[in-house]
Short mmCIF file of N, CA and C in Angstrom, two decimals:
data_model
loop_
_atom_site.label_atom_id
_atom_site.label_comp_id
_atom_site.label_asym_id
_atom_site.label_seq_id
_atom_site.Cartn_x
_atom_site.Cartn_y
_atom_site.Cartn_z
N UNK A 1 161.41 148.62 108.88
CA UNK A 1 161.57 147.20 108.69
C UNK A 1 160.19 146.53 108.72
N UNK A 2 159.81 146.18 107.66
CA UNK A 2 158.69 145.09 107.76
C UNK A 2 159.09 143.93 108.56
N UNK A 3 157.51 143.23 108.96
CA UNK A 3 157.32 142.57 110.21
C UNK A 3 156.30 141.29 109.59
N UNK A 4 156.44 140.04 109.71
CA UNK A 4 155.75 138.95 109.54
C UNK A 4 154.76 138.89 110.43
N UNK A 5 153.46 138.71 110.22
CA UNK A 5 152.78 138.90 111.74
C UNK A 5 151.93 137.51 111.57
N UNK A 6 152.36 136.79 112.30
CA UNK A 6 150.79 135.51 112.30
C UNK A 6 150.20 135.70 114.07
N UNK A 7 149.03 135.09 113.63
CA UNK A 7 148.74 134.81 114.88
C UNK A 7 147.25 133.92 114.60
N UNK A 8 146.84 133.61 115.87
CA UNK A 8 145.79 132.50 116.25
C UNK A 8 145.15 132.36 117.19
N UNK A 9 144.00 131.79 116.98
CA UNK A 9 143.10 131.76 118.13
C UNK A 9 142.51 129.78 118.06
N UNK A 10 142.66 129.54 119.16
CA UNK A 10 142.37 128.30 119.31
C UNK A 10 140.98 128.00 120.39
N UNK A 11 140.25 126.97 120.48
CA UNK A 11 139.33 126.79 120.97
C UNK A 11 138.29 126.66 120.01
N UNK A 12 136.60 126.95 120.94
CA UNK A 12 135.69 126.92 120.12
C UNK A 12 135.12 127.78 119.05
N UNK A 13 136.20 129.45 119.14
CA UNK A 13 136.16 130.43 117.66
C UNK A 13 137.66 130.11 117.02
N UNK A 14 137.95 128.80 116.91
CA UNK A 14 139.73 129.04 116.22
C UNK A 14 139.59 129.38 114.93
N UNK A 15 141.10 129.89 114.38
CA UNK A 15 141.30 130.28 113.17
C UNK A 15 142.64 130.91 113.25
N UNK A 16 143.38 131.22 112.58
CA UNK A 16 144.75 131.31 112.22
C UNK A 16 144.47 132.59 110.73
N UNK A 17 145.86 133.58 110.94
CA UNK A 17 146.04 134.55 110.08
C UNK A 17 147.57 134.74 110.05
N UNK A 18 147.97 135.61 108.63
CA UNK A 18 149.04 135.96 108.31
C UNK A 18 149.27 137.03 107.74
N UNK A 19 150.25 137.75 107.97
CA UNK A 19 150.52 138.89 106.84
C UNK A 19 151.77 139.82 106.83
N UNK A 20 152.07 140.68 105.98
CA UNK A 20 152.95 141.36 106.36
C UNK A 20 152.60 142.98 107.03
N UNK A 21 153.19 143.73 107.84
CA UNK A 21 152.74 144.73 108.43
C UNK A 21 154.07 145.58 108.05
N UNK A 22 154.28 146.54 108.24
CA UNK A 22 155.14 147.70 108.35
C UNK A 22 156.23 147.76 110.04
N UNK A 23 154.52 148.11 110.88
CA UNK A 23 156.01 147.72 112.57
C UNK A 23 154.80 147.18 112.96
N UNK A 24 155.37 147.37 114.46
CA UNK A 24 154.67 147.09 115.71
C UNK A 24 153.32 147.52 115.79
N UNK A 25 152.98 149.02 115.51
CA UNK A 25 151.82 149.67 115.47
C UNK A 25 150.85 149.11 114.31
N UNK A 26 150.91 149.26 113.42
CA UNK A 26 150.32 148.43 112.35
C UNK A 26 149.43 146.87 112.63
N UNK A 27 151.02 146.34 113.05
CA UNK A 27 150.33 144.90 113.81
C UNK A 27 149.26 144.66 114.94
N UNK A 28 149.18 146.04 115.83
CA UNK A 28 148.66 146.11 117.31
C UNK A 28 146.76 146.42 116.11
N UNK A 29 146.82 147.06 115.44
CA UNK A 29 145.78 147.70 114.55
C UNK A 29 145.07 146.84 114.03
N UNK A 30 145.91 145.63 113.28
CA UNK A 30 145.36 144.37 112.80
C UNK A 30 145.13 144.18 113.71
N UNK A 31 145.56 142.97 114.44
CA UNK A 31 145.01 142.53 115.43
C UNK A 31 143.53 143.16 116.06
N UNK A 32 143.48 144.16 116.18
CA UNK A 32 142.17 144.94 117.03
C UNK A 32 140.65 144.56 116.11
N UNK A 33 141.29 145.10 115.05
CA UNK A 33 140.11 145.03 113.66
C UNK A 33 139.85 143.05 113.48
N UNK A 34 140.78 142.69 113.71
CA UNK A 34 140.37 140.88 113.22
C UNK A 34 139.85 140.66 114.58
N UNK A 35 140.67 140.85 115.91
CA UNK A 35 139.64 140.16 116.96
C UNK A 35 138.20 140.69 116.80
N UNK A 36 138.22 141.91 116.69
CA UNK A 36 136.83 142.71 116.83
C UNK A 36 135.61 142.07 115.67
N UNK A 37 136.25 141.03 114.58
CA UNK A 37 135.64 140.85 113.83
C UNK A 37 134.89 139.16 114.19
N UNK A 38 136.22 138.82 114.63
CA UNK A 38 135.91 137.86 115.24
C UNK A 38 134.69 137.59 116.23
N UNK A 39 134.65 138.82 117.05
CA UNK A 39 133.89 138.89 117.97
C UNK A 39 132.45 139.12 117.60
N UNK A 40 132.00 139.52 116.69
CA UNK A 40 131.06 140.07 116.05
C UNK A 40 130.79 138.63 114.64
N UNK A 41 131.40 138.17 114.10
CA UNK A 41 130.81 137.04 112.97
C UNK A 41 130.62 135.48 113.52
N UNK A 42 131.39 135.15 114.90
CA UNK A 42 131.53 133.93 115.03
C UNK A 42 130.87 133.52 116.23
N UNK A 43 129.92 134.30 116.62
CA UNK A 43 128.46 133.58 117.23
C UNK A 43 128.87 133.47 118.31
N UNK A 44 129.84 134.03 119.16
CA UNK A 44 130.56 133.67 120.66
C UNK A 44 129.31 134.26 121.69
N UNK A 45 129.72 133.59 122.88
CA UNK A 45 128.77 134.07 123.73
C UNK A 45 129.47 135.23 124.79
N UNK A 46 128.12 136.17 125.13
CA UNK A 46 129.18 137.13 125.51
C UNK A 46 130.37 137.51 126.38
N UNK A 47 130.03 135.48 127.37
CA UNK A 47 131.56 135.22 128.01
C UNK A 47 132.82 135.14 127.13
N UNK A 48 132.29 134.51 125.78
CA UNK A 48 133.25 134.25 124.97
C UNK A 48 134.22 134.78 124.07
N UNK A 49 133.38 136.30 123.78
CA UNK A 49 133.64 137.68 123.53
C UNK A 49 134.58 138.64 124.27
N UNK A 50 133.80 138.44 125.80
CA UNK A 50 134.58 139.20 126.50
C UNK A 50 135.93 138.68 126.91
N UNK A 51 136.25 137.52 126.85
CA UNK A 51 137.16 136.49 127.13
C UNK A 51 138.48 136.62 126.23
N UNK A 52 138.00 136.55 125.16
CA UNK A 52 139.02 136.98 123.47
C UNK A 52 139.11 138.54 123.94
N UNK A 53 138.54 139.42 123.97
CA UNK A 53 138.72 140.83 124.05
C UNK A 53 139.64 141.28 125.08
N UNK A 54 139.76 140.70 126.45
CA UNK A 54 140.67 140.61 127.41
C UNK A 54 142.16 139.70 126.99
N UNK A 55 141.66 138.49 126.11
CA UNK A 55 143.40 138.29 125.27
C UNK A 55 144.05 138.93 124.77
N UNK A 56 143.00 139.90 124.08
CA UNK A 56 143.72 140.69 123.05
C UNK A 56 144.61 142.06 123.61
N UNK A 57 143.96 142.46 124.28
CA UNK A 57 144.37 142.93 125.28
C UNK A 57 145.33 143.47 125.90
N UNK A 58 145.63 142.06 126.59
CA UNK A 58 146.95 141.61 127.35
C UNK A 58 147.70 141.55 126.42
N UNK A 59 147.47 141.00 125.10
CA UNK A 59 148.77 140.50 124.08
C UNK A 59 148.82 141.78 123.79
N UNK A 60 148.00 143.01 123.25
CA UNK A 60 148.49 144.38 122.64
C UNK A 60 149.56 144.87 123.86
N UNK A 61 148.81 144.84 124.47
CA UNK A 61 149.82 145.68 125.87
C UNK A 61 151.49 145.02 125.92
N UNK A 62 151.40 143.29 125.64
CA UNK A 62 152.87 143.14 125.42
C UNK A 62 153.40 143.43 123.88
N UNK A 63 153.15 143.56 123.07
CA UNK A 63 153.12 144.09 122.08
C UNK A 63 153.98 145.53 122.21
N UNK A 64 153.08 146.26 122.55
CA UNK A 64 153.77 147.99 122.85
C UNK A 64 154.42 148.17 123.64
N UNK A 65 155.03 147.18 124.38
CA UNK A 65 156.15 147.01 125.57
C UNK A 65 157.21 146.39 125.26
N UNK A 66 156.96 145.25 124.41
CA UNK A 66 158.25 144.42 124.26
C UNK A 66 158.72 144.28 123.01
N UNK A 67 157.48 144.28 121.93
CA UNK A 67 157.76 143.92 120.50
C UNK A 67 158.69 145.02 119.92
N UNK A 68 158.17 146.18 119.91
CA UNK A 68 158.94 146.80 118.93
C UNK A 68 160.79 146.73 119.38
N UNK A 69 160.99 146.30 120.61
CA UNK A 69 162.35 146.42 121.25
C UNK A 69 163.17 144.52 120.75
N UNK A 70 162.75 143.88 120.47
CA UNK A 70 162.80 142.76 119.82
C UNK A 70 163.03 142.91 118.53
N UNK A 71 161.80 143.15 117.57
CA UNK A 71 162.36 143.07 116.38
C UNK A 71 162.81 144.40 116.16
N UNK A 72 163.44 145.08 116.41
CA UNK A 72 164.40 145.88 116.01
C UNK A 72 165.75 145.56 116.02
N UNK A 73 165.67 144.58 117.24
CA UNK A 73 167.19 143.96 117.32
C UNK A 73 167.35 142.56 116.33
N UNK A 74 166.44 142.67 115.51
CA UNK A 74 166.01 141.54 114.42
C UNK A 74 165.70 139.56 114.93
N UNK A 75 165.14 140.32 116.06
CA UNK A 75 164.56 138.94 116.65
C UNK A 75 163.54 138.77 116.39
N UNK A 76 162.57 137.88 116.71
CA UNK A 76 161.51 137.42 116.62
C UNK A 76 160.58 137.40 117.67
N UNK A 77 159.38 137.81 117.73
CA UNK A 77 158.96 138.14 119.45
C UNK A 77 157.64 137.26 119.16
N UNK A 78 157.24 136.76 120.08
CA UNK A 78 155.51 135.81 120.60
C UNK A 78 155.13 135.67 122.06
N UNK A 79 154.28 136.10 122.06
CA UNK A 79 153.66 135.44 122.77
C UNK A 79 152.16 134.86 122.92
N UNK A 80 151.51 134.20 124.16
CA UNK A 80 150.65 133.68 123.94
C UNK A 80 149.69 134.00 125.06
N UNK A 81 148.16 134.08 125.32
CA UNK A 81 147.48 134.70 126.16
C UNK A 81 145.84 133.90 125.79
N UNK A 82 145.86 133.04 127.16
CA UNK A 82 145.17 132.21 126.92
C UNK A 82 144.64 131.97 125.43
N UNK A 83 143.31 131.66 124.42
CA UNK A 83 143.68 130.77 123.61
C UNK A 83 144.46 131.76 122.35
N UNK A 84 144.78 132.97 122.58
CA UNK A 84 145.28 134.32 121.83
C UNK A 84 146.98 134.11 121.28
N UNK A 85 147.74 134.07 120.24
CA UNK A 85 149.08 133.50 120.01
C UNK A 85 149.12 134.17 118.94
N UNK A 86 150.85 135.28 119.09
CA UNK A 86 150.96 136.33 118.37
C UNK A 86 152.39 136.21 118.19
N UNK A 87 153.04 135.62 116.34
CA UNK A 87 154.32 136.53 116.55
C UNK A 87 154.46 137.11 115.86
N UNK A 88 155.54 137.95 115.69
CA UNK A 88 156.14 139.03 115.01
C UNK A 88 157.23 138.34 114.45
N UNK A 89 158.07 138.26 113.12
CA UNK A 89 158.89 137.91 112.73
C UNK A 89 159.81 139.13 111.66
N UNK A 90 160.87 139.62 111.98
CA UNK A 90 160.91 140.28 111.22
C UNK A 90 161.39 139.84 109.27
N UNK A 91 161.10 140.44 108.29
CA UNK A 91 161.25 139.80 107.30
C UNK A 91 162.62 140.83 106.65
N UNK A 92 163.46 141.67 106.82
CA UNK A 92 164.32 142.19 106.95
C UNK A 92 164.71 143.70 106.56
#
């Protein structure tokens, strides 16, 4: 089952993304590669870096715990981790 994935980062690196993924794992993958990019093009300081990298984090870890058990049951799963905001939607 493909998976809607947005998510966002708010504050002083914000920006917002979308796409479609395959599952859960896929999405945990994006996510890694865009924060990591994030972290590296948008001039953060290395509190600011390490700060996003610890969101990401926390949100993967709920991710591989809760998401794939959600949208399988064709719900919709998010959550949010300080300025870090992730959902999964499934598209069917």
């Amino acid at each position: 089952m493909a998976l809607r994935m947005q998510w966002s980062i708010d504050g002083t690196f914000s920006g917002a993304a979308g796409q479609t993924v395959r599952d859960v794992q896929e999405a945990v993958q994006w996510l890694d590669g865009s924060v990591t990019r994030v972290q590296e093009r948008a001039n953060l300081t290395s509190f600011e870096a390490a700060q996003l990298g610890e969101c990401a984090r926390l949100i993967r870890a709920r991710m591989l715990d809760e998401a794939d058990s959600a949208t399988s049951c064709d719900r919709h799963w998010s959550a949010t981790v300080g300025p870090l905001s992730m959902t999964l939607t499934p598209t069917g």
